[in-house]
Amino acid sequence: MLLLLLLLLLLLLLLLLLLLLLLLLLLLLLLLLLLLLLLLLLLLLLLLLLLLLLLLLLHYYHHHHHHHHHHHHHHHHHHHHHHHHSDKKRIHTMAATTTYSP
């Protein structure tokens, strides 16, 4: 009777140990999965950051290039217009002084 009880206890202990081992294995697997997920998330974040940087660089380069071209064109046009207006004004003032002088 005592031997049977001892055997039962041993079996229970073995079962508990097996359960613990299984739990540990499951925990390890979960940890590994979590680590893999974290790594994947980190990789995704890095990829997203790289893509954002590339997009920003491309946009900045395009915008800067476009802005420079536009500014140059606008400046040239404005200068030409101003010169023409000044010339016209000068002729008008000269005509006014000529009519006023005699």
Short mmCIF file of C-alpha atoms in Angstrom, two decimals:
data_model
loop_
_atom_site.label_atom_id
_atom_site.label_comp_id
_atom_site.label_asym_id
_atom_site.label_seq_id
_atom_site.Cartn_x
_atom_site.Cartn_y
_atom_site.Cartn_z
CA MET A 1 0.00 0.00 0.00
CA LEU A 2 2.83 2.40 0.84
CA LEU A 3 4.72 1.42 -2.27
CA LEU A 4 1.69 2.16 -4.44
CA LEU A 5 1.31 5.57 -2.85
CA LEU A 6 4.97 6.32 -3.44
CA LEU A 7 4.67 5.22 -7.04
CA LEU A 8 1.63 7.41 -7.51
CA LEU A 9 3.47 10.35 -5.98
CA LEU A 10 6.42 9.73 -8.26
CA LEU A 11 4.12 9.57 -11.26
CA LEU A 12 2.46 12.79 -10.20
CA LEU A 13 5.84 14.42 -9.77
CA LEU A 14 6.91 13.21 -13.18
CA LEU A 15 3.71 14.52 -14.69
CA LEU A 16 4.23 17.84 -12.97
CA LEU A 17 7.79 17.97 -14.24
CA LEU A 18 6.61 17.18 -17.74
CA LEU A 19 3.98 19.87 -17.49
CA LEU A 20 6.56 22.33 -16.24
CA LEU A 21 8.88 21.40 -19.07
CA LEU A 22 6.07 21.83 -21.56
CA LEU A 23 5.21 25.18 -20.03
CA LEU A 24 8.84 26.22 -20.19
CA LEU A 25 9.03 25.12 -23.80
CA LEU A 26 5.87 27.03 -24.56
CA LEU A 27 7.25 30.08 -22.80
CA LEU A 28 10.48 29.77 -24.73
CA LEU A 29 8.55 29.44 -27.97
CA LEU A 30 6.45 32.45 -27.05
CA LEU A 31 9.57 34.41 -26.20
CA LEU A 32 11.13 33.40 -29.49
CA LEU A 33 7.98 34.38 -31.33
CA LEU A 34 7.90 37.69 -29.48
CA LEU A 35 11.53 38.29 -30.34
CA LEU A 36 10.85 37.46 -33.97
CA LEU A 37 7.86 39.76 -33.97
CA LEU A 38 9.92 42.52 -32.39
CA LEU A 39 12.64 42.01 -34.96
CA LEU A 40 10.09 42.11 -37.76
CA LEU A 41 8.55 45.26 -36.32
CA LEU A 42 11.97 46.86 -36.03
CA LEU A 43 12.77 45.91 -39.61
CA LEU A 44 9.44 47.31 -40.77
CA LEU A 45 10.05 50.52 -38.84
CA LEU A 46 13.51 50.83 -40.34
CA LEU A 47 12.14 50.24 -43.82
CA LEU A 48 9.42 52.82 -43.25
CA LEU A 49 11.96 55.33 -41.99
CA LEU A 50 14.17 54.70 -45.01
CA LEU A 51 11.23 55.12 -47.35
CA LEU A 52 10.21 58.34 -45.63
CA LEU A 53 13.75 59.67 -45.85
CA LEU A 54 13.94 58.79 -49.54
CA LEU A 55 10.58 60.42 -50.20
CA LEU A 56 11.59 63.54 -48.28
CA LEU A 57 14.90 63.73 -50.12
CA LEU A 58 13.22 63.27 -53.48
CA HIS A 59 10.56 65.85 -52.68
CA TYR A 60 13.10 68.35 -51.35
CA TYR A 61 15.35 67.91 -54.38
CA HIS A 62 12.44 68.24 -56.80
CA HIS A 63 10.95 71.20 -54.94
CA HIS A 64 14.29 72.96 -54.63
CA HIS A 65 15.11 72.42 -58.28
CA HIS A 66 11.66 73.51 -59.39
CA HIS A 67 11.64 76.52 -57.06
CA HIS A 68 15.04 77.67 -58.27
CA HIS A 69 13.97 77.44 -61.89
CA HIS A 70 10.70 79.24 -61.22
CA HIS A 71 12.38 81.98 -59.21
CA HIS A 72 14.93 82.63 -61.93
CA HIS A 73 12.24 82.88 -64.58
CA HIS A 74 10.10 85.18 -62.46
CA HIS A 75 13.02 87.47 -61.64
CA HIS A 76 14.00 87.80 -65.28
CA HIS A 77 10.46 88.65 -66.31
CA HIS A 78 10.03 91.19 -63.52
CA HIS A 79 13.31 92.92 -64.33
CA HIS A 80 12.44 93.23 -68.00
CA HIS A 81 9.02 94.66 -67.21
CA HIS A 82 10.47 97.17 -64.75
CA HIS A 83 13.06 98.36 -67.25
CA HIS A 84 10.44 98.87 -69.94
CA HIS A 85 8.25 100.86 -67.58
CA SER A 86 11.19 103.05 -66.49
CA ASP A 87 12.11 103.74 -70.11
CA LYS A 88 8.55 104.78 -70.91
CA LYS A 89 8.43 107.01 -67.85
CA ARG A 90 11.73 108.62 -68.81
CA ILE A 91 10.48 109.43 -72.30
CA HIS A 92 7.32 110.93 -70.84
CA THR A 93 9.27 113.08 -68.37
CA MET A 94 11.64 114.24 -71.11
CA ALA A 95 8.68 115.21 -73.30
CA ALA A 96 7.13 117.09 -70.39
CA THR A 97 10.34 119.02 -69.72
CA THR A 98 10.74 119.84 -73.41
CA THR A 99 7.23 121.24 -73.60
CA TYR A 100 7.67 123.13 -70.35
CA SER A 101 11.11 124.63 -71.27
CA PRO A 102 10.18 126.90 -74.27
#
